[in-house]
Each structure stands twice: as C-alpha cells, then as structure tokens.
CSV table of C-alpha atoms in Angstrom, one decimal:
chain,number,residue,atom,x,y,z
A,507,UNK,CA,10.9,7.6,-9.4
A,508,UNK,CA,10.0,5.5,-12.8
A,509,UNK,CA,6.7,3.4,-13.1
A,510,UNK,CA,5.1,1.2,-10.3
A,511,UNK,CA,3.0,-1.1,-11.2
A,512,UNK,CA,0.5,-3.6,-9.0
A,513,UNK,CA,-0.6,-6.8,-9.8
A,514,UNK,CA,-3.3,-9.2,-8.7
A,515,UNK,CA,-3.5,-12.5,-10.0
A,516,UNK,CA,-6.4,-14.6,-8.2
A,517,UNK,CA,-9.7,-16.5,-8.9
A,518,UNK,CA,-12.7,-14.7,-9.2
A,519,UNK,CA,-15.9,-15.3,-8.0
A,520,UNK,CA,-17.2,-16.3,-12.1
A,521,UNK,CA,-17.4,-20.1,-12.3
A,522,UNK,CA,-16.6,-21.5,-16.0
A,523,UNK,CA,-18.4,-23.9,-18.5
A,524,UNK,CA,-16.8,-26.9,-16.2
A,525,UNK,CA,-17.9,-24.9,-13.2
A,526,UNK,CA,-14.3,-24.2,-12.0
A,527,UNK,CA,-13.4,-21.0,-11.3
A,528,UNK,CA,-12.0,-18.3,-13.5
A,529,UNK,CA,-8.7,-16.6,-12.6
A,530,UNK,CA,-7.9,-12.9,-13.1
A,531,UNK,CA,-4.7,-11.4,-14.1
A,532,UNK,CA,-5.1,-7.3,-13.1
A,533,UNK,CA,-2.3,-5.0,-13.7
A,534,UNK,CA,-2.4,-1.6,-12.8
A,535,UNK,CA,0.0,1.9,-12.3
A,536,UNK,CA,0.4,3.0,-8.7
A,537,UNK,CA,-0.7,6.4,-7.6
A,538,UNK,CA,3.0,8.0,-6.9
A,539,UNK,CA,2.0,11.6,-7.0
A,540,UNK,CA,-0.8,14.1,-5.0
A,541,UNK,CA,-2.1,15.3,-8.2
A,542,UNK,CA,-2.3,12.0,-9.7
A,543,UNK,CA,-5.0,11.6,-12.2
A,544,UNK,CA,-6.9,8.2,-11.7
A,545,UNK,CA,-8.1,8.0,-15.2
A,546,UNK,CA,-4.6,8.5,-16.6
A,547,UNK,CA,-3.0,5.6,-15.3
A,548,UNK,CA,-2.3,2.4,-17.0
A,549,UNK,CA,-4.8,-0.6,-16.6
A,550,UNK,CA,-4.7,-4.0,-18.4
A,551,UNK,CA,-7.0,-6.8,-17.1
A,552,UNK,CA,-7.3,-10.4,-18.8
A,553,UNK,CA,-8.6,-13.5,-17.7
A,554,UNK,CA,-7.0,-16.8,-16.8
A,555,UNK,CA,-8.4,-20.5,-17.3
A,556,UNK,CA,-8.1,-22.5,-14.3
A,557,UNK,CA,-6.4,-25.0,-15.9
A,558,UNK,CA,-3.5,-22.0,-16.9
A,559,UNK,CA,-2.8,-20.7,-14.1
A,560,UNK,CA,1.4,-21.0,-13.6
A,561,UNK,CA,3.8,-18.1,-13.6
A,562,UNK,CA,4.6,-18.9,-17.3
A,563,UNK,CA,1.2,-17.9,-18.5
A,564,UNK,CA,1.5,-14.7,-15.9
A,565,UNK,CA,4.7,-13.8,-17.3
A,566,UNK,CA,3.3,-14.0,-20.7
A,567,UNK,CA,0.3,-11.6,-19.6
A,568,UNK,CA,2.6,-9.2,-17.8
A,569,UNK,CA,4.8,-9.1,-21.1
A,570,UNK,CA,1.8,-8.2,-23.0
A,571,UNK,CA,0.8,-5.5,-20.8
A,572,UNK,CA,4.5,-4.2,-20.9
A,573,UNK,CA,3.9,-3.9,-24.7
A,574,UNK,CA,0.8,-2.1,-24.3
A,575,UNK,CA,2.0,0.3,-22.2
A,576,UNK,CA,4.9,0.8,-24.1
A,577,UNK,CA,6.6,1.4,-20.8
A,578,UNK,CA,8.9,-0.8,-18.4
A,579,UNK,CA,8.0,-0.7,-14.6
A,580,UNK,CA,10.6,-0.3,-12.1
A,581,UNK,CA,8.9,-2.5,-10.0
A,582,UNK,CA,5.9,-4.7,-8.9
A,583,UNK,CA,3.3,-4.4,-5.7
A,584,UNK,CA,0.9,-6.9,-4.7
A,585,UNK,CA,-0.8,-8.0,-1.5
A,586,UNK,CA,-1.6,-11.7,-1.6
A,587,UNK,CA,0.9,-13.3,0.7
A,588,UNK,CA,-0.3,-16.7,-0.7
A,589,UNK,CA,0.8,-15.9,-4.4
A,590,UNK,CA,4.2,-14.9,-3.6
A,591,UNK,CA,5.4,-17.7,-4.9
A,592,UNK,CA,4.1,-17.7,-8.7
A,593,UNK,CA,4.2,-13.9,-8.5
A,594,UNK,CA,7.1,-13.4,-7.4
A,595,UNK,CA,8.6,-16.4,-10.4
A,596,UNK,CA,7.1,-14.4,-12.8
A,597,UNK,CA,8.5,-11.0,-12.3
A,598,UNK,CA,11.5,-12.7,-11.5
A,599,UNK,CA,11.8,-14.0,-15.3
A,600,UNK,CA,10.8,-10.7,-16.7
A,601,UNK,CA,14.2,-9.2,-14.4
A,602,UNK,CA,11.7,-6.8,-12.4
A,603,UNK,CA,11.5,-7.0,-9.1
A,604,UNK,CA,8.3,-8.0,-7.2
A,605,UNK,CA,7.6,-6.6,-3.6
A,606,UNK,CA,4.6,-8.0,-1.6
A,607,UNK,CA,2.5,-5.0,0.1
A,608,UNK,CA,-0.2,-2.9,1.8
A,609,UNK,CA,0.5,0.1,-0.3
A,610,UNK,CA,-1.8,-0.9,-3.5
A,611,UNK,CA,-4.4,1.9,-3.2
A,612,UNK,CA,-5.1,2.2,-7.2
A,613,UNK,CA,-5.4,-1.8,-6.9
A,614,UNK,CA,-7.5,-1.9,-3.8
A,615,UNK,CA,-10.4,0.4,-5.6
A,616,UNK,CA,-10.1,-0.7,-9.2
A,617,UNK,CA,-11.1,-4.3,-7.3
A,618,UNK,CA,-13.2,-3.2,-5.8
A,619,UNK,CA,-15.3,-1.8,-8.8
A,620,UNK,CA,-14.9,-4.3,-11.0
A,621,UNK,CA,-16.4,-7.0,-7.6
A,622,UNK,CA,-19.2,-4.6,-7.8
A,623,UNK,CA,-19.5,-3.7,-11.8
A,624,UNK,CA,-17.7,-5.8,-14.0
A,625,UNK,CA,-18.2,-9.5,-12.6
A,626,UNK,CA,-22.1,-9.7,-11.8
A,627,UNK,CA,-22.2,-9.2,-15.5
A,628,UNK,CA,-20.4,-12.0,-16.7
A,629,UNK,CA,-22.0,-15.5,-17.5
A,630,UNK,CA,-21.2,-18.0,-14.5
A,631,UNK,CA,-20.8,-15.4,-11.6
A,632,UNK,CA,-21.5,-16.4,-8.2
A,633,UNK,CA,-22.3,-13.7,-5.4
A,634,UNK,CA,-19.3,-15.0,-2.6
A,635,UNK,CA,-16.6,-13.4,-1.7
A,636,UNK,CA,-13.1,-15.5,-2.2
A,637,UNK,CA,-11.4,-17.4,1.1
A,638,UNK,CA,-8.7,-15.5,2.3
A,639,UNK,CA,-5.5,-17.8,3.7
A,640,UNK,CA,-4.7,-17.2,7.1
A,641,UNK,CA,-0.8,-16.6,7.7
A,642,UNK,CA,1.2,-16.1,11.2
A,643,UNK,CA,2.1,-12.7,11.6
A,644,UNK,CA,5.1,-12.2,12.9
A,645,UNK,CA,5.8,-9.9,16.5
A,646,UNK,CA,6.7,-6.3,15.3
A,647,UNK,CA,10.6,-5.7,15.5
A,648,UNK,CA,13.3,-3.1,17.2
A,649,UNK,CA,14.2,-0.3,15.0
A,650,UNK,CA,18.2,-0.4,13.7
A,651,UNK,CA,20.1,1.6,16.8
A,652,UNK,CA,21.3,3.9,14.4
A,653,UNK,CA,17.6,4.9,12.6
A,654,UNK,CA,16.0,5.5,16.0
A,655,UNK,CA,14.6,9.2,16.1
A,656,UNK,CA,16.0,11.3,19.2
A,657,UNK,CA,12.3,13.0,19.1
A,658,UNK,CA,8.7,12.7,17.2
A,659,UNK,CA,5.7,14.4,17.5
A,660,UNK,CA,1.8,13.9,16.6
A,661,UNK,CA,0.8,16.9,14.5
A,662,UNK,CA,-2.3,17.2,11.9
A,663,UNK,CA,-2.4,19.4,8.3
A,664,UNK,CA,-5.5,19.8,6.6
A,665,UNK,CA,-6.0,18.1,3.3
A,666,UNK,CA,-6.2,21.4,1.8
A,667,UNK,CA,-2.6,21.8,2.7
A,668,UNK,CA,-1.8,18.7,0.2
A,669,UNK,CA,-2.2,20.6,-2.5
A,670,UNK,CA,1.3,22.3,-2.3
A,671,UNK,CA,3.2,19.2,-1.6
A,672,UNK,CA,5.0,19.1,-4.9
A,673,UNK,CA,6.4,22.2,-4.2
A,674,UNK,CA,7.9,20.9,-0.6
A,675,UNK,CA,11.6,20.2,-0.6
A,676,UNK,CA,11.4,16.3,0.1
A,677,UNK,CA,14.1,13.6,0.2
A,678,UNK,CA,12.1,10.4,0.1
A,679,UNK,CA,8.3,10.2,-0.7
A,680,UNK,CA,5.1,9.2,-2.1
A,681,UNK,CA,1.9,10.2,-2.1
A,682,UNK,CA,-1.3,9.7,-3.7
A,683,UNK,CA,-4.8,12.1,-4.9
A,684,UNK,CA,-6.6,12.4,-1.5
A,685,UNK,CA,-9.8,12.9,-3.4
A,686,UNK,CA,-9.5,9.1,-4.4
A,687,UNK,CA,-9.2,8.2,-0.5
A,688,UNK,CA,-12.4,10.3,0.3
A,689,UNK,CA,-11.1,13.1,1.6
A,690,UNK,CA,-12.6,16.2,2.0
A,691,UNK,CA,-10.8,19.6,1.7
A,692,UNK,CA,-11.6,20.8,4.8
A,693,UNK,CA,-10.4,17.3,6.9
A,694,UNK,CA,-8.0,17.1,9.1
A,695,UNK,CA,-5.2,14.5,8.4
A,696,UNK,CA,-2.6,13.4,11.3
A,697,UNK,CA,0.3,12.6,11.1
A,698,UNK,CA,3.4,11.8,12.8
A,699,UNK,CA,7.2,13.8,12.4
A,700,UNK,CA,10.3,11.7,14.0
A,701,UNK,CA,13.4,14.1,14.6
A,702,UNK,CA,16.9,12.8,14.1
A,703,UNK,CA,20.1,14.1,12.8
A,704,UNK,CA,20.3,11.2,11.0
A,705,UNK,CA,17.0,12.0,9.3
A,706,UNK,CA,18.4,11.2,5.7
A,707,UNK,CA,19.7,8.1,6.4
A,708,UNK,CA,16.0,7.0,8.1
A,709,UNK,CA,14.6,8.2,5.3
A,710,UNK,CA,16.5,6.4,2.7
A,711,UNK,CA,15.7,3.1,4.9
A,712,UNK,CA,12.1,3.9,5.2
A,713,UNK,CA,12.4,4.3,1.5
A,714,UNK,CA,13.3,0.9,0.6
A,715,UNK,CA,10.6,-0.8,2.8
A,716,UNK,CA,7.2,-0.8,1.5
A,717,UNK,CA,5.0,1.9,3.7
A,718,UNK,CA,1.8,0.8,4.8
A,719,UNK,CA,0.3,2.6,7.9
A,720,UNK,CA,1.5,3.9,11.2
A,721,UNK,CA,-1.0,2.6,14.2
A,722,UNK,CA,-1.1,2.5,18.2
A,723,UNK,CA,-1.1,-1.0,19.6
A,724,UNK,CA,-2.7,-0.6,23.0
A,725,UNK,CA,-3.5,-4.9,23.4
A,726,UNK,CA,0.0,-5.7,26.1
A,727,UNK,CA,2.8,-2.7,26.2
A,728,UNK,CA,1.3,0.5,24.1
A,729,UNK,CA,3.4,0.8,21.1
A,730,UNK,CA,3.4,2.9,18.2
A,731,UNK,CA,4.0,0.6,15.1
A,732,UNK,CA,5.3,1.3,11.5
A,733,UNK,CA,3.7,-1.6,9.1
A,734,UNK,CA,5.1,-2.3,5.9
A,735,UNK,CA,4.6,-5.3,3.4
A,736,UNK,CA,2.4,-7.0,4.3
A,737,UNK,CA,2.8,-8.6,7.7
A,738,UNK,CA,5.9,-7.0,9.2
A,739,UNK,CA,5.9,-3.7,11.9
A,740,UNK,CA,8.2,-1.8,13.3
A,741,UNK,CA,8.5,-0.3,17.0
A,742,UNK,CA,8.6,3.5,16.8
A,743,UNK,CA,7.7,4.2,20.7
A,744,UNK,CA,7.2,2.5,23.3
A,745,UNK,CA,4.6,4.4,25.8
A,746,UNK,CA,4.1,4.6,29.4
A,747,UNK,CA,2.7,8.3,30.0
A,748,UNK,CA,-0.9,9.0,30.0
A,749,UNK,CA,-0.9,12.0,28.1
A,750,UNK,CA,1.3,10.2,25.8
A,751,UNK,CA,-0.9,7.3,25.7
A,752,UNK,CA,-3.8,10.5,25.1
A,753,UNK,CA,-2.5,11.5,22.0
A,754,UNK,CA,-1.8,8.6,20.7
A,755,UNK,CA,-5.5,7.4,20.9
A,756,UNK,CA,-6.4,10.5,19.5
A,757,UNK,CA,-4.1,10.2,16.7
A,758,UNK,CA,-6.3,6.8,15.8
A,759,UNK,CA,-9.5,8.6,16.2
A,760,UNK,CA,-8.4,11.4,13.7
A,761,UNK,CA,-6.9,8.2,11.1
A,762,UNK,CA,-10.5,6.7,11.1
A,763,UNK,CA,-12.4,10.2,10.6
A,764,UNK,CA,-9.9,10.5,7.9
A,765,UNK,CA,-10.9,7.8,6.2
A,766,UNK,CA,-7.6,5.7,7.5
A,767,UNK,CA,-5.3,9.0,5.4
A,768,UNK,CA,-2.5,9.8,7.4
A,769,UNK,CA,1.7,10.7,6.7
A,770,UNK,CA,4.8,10.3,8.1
A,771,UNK,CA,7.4,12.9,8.1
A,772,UNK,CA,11.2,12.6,8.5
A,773,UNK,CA,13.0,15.8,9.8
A,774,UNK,CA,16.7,16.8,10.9
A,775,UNK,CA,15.4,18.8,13.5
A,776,UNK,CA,11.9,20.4,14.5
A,777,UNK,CA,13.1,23.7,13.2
A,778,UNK,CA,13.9,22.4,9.5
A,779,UNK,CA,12.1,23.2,6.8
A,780,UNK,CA,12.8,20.8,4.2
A,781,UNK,CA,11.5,16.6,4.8
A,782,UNK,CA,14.7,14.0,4.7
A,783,UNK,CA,11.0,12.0,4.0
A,784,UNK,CA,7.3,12.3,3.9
A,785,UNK,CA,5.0,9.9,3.2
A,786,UNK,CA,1.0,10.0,2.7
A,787,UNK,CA,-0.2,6.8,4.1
A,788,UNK,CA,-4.0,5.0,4.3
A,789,UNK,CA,-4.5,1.8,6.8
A,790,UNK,CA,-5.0,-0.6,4.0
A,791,UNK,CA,-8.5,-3.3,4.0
A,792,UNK,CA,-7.2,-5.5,1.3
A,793,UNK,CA,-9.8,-8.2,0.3
C-alpha cells in the first residue's frame, strides 16, 4: 500500500484584518500501520485568504506539499461532505483520486490540537466552533448476494495482542498505533469475524470501500451495520434472537470502553488461520 494522504480544507475559527474568516489548507499522512510512528508522518499546513478559496489555489497548495514531501500519494481522504466538490476538483487535476471518509484518524487529532494549541494564538481568533452542514443520510443498504458471510462471530483480543499483527498472514488491511486512540495494553478490543468461502473476494470489496466502524442499530429492526465514507452502511445481520440481540449490545458497550477501537476480520472458515481481511476500526467524531 503507497502513501495515503488526508486533507482538510475549511475556515477556521481566526477572523482576518477585514473580519472575514481565514481558511485552512491541512494535509497530512494516514496512519496505515500498528507500529506507526505519529511523529514520523508527513504534515503541511498553510493558510488560505477568504477571498482564495477555489480548487485552483488548493491544487496549488497540494502541489507544494507534494514537493515537500518528495513523495506522490496514492490517494486522498477527507470528511467534509460539503467540500466534495472543490476537493474532489482539485485532486482531480493533480490525477489522484480523492475519497470522502470517516477513516481520517491522524487528521481527526492533529485538528484537534491545533483547535486547542495553534489557533488561540493567532491575532483575530474567535473562541466558536465552525457550523457543521446538515446532509440526508441515506437508509443503510443489502449486502451483494455473493459477499454475504455464511457465519460471523463477536469475539474480543486484547490490545496487547496488536502488537504482533504485522506478523499475521493478511489479505486486505489497515490498521493504525492503538496508543494514539488511547488504548491501554491491558484493554479489551472487540471485534467482529464473518465466515465465508468467498472470504477473499469480501475482502477485496471491503477493501475498496472506505472502512469506518461497525455498530448495532437497535432504533426499528436490530441490525448490525458496516459504515464507510461518510454517510453510507451496510446490513451485515439482521437480529431477532435475544441472546443475539445480548451480544450485540455488549459488543457496543466493549467499543465505548475501548475508546470507540474495534476490527473486523474476514475468514474462509472459523478454523483458518490466515485473515482474507482485517481491519482495526474507531467510531469516528469528526468536527
């Protein structure tokens, strides 16, 4: 897997000399690996006039990062449904595609920092947090037929356990350092394995969506819900047993004591030892 990169290109909460607000170009290298190191990864920040802001002067920033890095991404993430658009037109000229997601952890916490570090100490900030724009979120959708697992099963690894995953024979995956999701050593992480003998080819699709977190839906029919990009789900299960219904609540309660860290596993059968995929997850809370 080459570089991921994730962008966010908004306005800030800094006002300028003409008391419009200041936009934000952040650029940053996804965390791909378990033994990831945060300070190692590429960063590039630079601020945008109001009176700038097109995809023309973002494509112009990206390129300059690209030349700083002295390395090409494969492809783009970023989580603003509302700049998909200019985003989108951006990495489009560069020729790199650009893939709107939940899965922007490095993003999510260097944000988060510099809301707290970097923009209180600028001339013209204002303490408010930026509108978000509400959009419709679509009803989840039926898995493809042909990728629907025969079985699954709720397990749990401790974090500990992470710490060997490079070594696991894996298909399709990602992962990220657990230490930077605030996990301890000792915690327990759930997680849920689906069973198929088409387990490569579920994989591979899983692969080409963008991952974001596995959660029960108990509001009408309990469900159990693969999310990816941004706004789209997936049905996994569909539940009517008690004791089924059971573990899937505990399954939630272990995600939140975990600080939201949980994986998905992809397996022929339950007595396989290699992954056709495996996946470390976190339900995102994207500004």
């Amino acid at each position: 897997m080459g570089n991921i990169w994730e962008i966010d290109f908004y306005s800030r909460p800094i006002l300028d000399e003409n008391q419009k607000k200041v936009w934000e170009v952040l650029v940053c290298e996804s965390f791909t690996d378990i033994h990831a190191e945060p300070d190692s990864l590429f960063r590039f920040a630079k601020y945008c006039p109001s009176t700038q802001v097109n995809s023309v002067w973002l494509r112009t920033a990206l390129e300059e990062a690209i030349q700083e890095a002295n390395t090409t991404p494969v492809k783009f993430r970023f989580f603003r449904r509302q700049m998909n658009n200019m985003i989108a037109k951006a990495c489009e000229d560069l020729g790199i595609p650009a893939q709107l997601s939940r899965r922007t952890l490095a993003l999510n916490q260097w944000l988060q920092q510099r809301m707290e570090e970097v923009y209180p100490q600028e001339p013209g900030y204002q303490a408010a947090t930026n509108p978000s724009v509400r959009m419709e979120v679509p009803l989840p959708q039926r898995l493809p037929d042909a990728l629907i697992g025969q079985q699954w099963a709720f397990v749990s690894l401790e974090a500990a356990a992470f710490a060997e995953m490079p070594e696991w024979d894996i298909g399709f995956g990602e992962a990220f350092p657990l230490s930077m999701a605030g996990v301890q050593p000792e915690t327990k992480i759930p997680g849920l394995i689906v069973f198929s003998p088409r387990a490569m080819p579920l994989a591979g699709w899983m692969s080409g969506l963008e991952l974001a977190n596995i959660k029960f839906d108990s509001k009408q029919t309990p469900q159990l819900l693969l999310e990816t990009g941004v706004t789209e789900s997936w049905i996994l299960a569909n539940f009517k047993d008690p004791a089924t219904i059971a573990e899937a609540k505990s399954f939630e309660t272990a995600k939140q004591q975990a600080n939201g860290v949980h994986f998905l596993a992809v397996q022929s059968n339950p007595e396989a030892e290699a992954f056709a995929g495996f996946w470390l997850l976190q339900e995102p809370n994207l500004p």
